[in-house]
mmCIF file with all atom_site columns, C-alpha atoms in Angstrom:
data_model
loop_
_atom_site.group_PDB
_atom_site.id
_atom_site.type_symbol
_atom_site.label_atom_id
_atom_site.label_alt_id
_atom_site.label_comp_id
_atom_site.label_asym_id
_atom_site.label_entity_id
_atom_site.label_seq_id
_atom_site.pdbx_PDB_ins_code
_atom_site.Cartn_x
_atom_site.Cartn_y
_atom_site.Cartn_z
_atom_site.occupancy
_atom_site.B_iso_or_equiv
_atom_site.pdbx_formal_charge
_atom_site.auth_seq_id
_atom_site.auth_comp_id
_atom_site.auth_asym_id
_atom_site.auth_atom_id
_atom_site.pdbx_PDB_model_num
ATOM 1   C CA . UNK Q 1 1   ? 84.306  76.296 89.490  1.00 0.00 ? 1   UNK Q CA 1
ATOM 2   C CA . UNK Q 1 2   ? 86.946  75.175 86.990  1.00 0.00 ? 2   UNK Q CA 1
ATOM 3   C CA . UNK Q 1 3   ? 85.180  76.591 84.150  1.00 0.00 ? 3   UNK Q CA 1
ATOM 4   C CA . UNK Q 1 4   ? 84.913  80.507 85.804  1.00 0.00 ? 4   UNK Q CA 1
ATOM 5   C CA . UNK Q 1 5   ? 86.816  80.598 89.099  1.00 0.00 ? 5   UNK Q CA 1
ATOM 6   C CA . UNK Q 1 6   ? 90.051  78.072 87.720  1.00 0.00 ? 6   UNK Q CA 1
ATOM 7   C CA . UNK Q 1 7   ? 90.108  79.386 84.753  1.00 0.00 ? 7   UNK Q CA 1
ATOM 8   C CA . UNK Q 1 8   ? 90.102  83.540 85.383  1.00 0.00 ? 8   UNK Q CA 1
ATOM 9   C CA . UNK Q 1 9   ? 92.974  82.714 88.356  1.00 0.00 ? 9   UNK Q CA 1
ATOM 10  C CA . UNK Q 1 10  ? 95.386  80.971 86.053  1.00 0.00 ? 10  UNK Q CA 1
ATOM 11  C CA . UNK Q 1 11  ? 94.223  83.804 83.287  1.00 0.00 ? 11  UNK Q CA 1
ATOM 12  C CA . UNK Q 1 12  ? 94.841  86.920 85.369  1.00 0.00 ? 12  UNK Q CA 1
ATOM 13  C CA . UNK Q 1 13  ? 96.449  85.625 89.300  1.00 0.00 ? 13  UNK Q CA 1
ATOM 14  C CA . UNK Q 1 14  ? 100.373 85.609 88.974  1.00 0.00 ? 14  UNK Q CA 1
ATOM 15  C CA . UNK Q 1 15  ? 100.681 82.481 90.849  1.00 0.00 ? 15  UNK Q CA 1
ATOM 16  C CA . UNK Q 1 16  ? 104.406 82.314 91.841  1.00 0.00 ? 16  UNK Q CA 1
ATOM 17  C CA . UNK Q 1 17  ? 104.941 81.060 95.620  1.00 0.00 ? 17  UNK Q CA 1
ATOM 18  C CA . UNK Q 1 18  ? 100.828 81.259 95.773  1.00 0.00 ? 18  UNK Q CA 1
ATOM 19  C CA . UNK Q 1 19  ? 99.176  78.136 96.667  1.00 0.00 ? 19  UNK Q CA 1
ATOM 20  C CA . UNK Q 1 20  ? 95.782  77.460 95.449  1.00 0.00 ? 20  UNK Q CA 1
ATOM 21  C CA . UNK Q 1 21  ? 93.414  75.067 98.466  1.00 0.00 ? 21  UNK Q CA 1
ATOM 22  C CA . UNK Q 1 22  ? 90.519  73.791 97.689  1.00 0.00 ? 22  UNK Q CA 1
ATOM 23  C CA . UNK Q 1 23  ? 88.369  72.494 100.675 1.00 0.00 ? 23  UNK Q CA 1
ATOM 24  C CA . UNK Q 1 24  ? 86.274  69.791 99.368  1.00 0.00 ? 24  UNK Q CA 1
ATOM 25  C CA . UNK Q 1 25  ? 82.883  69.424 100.796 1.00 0.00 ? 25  UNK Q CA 1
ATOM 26  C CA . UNK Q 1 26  ? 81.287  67.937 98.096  1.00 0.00 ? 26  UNK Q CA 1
ATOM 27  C CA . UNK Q 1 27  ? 83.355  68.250 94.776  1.00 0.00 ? 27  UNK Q CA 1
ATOM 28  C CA . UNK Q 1 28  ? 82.796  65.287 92.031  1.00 0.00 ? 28  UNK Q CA 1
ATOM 29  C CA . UNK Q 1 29  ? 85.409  63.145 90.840  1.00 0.00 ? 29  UNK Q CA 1
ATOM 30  C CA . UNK Q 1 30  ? 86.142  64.632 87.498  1.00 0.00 ? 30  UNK Q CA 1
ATOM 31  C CA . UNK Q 1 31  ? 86.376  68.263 89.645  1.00 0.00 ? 31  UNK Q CA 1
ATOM 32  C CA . UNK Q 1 32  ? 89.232  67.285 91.490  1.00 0.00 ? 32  UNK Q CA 1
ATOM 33  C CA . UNK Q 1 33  ? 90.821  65.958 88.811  1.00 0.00 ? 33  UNK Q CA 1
ATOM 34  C CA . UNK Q 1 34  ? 90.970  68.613 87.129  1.00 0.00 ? 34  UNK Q CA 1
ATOM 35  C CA . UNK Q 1 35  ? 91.855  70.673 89.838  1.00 0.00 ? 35  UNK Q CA 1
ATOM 36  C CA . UNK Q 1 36  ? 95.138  68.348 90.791  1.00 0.00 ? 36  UNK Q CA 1
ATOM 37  C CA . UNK Q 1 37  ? 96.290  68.720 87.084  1.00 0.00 ? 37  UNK Q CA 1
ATOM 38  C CA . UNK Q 1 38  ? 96.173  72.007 87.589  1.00 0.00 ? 38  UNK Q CA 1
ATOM 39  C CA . UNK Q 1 39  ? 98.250  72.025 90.992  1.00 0.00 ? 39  UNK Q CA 1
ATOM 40  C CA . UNK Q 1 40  ? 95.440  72.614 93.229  1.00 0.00 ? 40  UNK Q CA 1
ATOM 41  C CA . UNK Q 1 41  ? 95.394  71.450 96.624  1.00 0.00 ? 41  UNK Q CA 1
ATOM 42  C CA . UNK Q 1 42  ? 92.616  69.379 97.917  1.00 0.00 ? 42  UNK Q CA 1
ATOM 43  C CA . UNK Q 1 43  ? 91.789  69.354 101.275 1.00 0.00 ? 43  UNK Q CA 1
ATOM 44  C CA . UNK Q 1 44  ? 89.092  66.825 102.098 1.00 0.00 ? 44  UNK Q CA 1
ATOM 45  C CA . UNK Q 1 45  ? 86.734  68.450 104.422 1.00 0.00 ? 45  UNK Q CA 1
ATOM 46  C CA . UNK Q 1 46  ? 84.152  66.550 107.206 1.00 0.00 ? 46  UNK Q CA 1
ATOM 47  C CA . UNK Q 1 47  ? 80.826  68.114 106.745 1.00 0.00 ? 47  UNK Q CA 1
ATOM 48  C CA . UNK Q 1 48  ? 79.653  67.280 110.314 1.00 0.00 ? 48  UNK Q CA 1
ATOM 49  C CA . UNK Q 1 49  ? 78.140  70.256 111.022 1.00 0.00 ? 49  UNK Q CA 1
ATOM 50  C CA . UNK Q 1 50  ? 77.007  73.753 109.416 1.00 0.00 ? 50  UNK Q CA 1
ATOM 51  C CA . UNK Q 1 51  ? 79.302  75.180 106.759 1.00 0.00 ? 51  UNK Q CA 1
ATOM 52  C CA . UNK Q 1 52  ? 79.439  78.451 107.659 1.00 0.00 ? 52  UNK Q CA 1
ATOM 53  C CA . UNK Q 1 53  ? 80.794  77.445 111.001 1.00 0.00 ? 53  UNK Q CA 1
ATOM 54  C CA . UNK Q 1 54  ? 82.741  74.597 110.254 1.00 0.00 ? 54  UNK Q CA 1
ATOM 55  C CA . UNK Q 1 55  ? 84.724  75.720 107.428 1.00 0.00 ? 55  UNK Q CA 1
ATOM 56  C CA . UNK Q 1 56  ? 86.922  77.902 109.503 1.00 0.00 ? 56  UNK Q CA 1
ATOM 57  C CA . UNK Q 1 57  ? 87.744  74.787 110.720 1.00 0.00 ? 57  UNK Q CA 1
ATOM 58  C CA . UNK Q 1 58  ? 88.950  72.991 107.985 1.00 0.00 ? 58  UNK Q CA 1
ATOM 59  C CA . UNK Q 1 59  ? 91.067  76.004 106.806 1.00 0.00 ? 59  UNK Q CA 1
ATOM 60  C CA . UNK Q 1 60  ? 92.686  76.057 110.742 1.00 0.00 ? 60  UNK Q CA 1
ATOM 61  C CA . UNK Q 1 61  ? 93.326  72.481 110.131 1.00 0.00 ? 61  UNK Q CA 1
ATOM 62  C CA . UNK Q 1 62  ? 95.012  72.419 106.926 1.00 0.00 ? 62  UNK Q CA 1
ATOM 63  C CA . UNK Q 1 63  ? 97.279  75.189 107.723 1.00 0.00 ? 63  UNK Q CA 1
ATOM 64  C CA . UNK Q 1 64  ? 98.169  73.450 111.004 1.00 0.00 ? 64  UNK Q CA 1
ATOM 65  C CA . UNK Q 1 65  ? 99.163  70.225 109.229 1.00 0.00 ? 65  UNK Q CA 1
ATOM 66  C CA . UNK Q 1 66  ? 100.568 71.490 105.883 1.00 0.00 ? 66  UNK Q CA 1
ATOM 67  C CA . UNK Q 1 67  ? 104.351 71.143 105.523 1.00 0.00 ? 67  UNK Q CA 1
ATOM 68  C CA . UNK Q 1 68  ? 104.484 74.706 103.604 1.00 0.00 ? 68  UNK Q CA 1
ATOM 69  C CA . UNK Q 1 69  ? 105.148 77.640 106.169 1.00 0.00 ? 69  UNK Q CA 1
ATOM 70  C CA . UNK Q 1 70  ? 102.203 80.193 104.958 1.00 0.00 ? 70  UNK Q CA 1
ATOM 71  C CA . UNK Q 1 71  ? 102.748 83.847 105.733 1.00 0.00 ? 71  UNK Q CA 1
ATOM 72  C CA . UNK Q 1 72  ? 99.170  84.411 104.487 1.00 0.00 ? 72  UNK Q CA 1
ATOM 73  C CA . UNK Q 1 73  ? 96.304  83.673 103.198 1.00 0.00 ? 73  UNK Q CA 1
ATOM 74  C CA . UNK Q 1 74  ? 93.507  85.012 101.014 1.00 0.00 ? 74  UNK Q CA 1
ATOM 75  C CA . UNK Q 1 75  ? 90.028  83.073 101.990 1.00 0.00 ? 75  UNK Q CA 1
ATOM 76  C CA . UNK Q 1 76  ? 87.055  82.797 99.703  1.00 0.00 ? 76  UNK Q CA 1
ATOM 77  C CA . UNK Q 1 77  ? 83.998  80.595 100.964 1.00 0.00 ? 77  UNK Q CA 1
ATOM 78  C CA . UNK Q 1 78  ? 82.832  79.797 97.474  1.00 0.00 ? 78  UNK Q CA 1
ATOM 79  C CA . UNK Q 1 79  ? 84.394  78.938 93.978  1.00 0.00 ? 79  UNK Q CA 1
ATOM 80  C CA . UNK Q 1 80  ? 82.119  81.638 92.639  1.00 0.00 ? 80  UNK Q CA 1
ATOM 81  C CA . UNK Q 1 81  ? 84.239  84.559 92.184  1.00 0.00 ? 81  UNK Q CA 1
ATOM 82  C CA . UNK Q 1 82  ? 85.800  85.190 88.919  1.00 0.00 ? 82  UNK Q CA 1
ATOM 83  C CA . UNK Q 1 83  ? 89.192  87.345 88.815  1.00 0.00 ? 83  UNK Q CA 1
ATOM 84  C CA . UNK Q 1 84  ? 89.616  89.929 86.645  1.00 0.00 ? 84  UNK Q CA 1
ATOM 85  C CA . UNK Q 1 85  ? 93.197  90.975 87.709  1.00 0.00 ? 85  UNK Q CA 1
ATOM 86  C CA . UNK Q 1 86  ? 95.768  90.452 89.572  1.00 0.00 ? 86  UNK Q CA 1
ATOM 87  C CA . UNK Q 1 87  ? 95.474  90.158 93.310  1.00 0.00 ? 87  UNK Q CA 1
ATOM 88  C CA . UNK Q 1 88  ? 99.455  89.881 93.869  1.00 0.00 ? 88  UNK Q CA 1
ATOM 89  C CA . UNK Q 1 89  ? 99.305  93.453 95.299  1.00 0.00 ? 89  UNK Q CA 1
ATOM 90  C CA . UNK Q 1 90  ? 96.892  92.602 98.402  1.00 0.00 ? 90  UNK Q CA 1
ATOM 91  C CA . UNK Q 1 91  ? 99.610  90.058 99.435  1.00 0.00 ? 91  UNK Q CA 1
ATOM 92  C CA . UNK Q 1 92  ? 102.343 92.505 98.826  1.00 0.00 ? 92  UNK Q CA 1
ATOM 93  C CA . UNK Q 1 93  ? 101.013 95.619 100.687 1.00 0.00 ? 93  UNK Q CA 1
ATOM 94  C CA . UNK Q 1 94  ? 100.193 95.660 104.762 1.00 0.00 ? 94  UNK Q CA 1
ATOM 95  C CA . UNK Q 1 95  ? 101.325 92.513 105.073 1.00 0.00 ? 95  UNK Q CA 1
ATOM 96  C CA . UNK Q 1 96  ? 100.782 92.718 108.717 1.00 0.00 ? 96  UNK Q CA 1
ATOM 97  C CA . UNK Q 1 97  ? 97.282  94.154 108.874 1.00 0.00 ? 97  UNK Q CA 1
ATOM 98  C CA . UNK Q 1 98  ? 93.918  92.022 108.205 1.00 0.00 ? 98  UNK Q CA 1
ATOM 99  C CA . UNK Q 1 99  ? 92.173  93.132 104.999 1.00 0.00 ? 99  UNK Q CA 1
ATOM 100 C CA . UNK Q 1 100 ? 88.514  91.915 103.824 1.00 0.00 ? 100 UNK Q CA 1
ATOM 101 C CA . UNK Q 1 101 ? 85.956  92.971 101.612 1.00 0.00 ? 101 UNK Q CA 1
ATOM 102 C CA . UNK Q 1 102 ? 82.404  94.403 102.361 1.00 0.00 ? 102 UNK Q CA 1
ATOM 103 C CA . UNK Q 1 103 ? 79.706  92.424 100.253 1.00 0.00 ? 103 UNK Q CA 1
ATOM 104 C CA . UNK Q 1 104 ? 76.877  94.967 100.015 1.00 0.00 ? 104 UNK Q CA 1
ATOM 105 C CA . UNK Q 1 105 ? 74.618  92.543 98.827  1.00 0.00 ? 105 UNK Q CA 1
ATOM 106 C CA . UNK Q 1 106 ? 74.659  90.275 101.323 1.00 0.00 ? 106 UNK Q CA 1
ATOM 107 C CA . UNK Q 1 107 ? 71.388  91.877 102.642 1.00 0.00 ? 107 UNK Q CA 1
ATOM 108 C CA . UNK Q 1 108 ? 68.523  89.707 104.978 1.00 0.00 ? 108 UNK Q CA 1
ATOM 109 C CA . UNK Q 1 109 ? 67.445  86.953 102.809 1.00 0.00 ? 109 UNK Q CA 1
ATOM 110 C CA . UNK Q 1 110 ? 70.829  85.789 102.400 1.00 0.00 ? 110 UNK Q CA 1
ATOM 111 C CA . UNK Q 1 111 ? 71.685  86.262 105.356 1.00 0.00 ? 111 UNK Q CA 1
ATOM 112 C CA . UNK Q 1 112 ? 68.965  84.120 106.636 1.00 0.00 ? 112 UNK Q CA 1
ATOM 113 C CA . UNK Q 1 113 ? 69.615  81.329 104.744 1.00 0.00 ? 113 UNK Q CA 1
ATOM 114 C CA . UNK Q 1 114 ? 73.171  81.355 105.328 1.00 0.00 ? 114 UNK Q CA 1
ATOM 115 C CA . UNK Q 1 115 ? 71.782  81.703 109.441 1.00 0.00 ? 115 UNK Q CA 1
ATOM 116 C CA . UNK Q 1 116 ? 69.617  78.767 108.602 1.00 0.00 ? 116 UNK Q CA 1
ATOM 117 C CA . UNK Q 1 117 ? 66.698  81.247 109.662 1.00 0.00 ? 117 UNK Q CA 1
ATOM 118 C CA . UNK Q 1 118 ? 64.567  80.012 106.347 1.00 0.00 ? 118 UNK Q CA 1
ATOM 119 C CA . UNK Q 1 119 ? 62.129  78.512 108.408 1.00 0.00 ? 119 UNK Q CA 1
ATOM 120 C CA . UNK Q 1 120 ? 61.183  81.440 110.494 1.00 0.00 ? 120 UNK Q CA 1
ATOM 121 C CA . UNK Q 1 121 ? 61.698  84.575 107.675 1.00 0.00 ? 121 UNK Q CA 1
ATOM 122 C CA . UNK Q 1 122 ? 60.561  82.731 104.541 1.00 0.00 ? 122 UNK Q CA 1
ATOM 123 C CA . UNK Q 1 123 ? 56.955  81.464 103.382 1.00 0.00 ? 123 UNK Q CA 1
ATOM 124 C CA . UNK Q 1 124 ? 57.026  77.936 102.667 1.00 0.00 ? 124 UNK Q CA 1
ATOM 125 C CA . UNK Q 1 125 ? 56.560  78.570 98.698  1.00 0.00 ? 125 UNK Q CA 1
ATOM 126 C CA . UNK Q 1 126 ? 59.312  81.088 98.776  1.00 0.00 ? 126 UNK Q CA 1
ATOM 127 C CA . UNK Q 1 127 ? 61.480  78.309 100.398 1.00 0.00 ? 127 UNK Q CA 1
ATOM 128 C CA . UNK Q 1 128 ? 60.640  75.743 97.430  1.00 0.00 ? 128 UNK Q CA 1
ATOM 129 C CA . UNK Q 1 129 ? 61.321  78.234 94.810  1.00 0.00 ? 129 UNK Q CA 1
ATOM 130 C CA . UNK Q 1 130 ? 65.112  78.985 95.998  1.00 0.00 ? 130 UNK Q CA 1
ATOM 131 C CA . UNK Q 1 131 ? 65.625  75.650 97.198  1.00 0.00 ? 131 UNK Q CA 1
ATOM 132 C CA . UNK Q 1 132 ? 66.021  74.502 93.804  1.00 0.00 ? 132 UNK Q CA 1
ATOM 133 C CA . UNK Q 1 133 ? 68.487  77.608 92.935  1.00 0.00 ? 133 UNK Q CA 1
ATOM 134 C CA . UNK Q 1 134 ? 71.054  76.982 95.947  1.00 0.00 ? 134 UNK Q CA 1
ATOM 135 C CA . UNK Q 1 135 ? 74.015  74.500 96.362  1.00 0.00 ? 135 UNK Q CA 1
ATOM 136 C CA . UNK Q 1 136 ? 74.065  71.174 98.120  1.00 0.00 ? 136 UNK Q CA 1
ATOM 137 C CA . UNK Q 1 137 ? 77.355  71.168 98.441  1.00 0.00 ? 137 UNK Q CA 1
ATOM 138 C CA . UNK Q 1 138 ? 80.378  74.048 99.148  1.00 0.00 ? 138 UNK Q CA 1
ATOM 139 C CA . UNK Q 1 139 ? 83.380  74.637 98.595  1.00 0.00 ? 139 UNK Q CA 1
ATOM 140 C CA . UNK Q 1 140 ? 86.060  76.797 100.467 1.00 0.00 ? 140 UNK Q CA 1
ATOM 141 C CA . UNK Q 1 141 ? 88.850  78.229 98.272  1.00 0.00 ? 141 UNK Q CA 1
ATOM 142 C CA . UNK Q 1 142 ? 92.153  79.731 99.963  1.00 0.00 ? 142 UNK Q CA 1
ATOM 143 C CA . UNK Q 1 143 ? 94.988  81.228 97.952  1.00 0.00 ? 143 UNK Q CA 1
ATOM 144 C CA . UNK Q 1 144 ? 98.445  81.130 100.351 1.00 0.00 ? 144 UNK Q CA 1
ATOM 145 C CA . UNK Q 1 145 ? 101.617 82.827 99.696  1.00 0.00 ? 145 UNK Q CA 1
ATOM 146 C CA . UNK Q 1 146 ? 104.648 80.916 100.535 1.00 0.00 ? 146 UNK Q CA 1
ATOM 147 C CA . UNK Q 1 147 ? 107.214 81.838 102.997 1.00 0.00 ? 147 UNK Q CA 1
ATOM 148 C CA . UNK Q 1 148 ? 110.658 82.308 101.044 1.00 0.00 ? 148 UNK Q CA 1
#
């Protein structure tokens, strides 16, 4: 996350009035330190239930109980993306329409384990084998734009 996702925002995002939010379900120590030196916002998340569901959530909660007056927001539910340009012009074009992005990839096995559904779709040595490839922990990033 800091080394890819932190890193390729501050490189290529023009970050004035944007807000970066981490929600923290799991991050280490030394993570959010170096996030808060580098003005991101941690939001310290209850994992009481599953991810997918919950983290919707925590996002609903911050905004409800942060001080800043967000006009919107740009929601990611993992640190994994890298940015390769600027995304100033999605919050500066249909401002009042909701925009999202299609991830073709995001075929039946993934879905199943995202569904929890491993159980039931997967052989047991199939589980094993990606068990030891996928997280423990998540993270939820939000970018905000700030109401002038």
């Amino acid at each position: 996350m800091i080394e890819h996702w932190l890193f390729s925002v501050k490189q290529h995002v023009t970050l004035e009035s944007i807000d970066l939010m981490v929600v923290d379900f799991g991050l280490s120590d030394d993570q959010r330190a170096q996030l808060r030196a580098n003005g991101v916002i941690i939001w310290p998340a209850k994992l009481d239930g599953r991810w997918s569901n919950i983290q919707y959530r925590e996002l609903a909660a911050f905004l409800d109980q942060s001080p800043v007056d967000y006009d919107q927001v740009v929601y990611s539910d993992c640190g994994d993306i890298v940015f390769q340009a600027d995304i100033r012009p999605i919050l500066d074009t249909y401002k009042d329409q909701i925009r999202a992005v299609i991830e073709p990839e995001f075929g039946l096995v993934l879905h199943g384990l995202t569904l929890g559904c491993s159980r039931i779709w997967f052989s047991r040595s199939f589980r094993e084998k990606i068990s030891h490839s996928t997280r423990t922990s998540w993270t939820i990033v939000s970018m905000a734009r700030r109401t002038n």
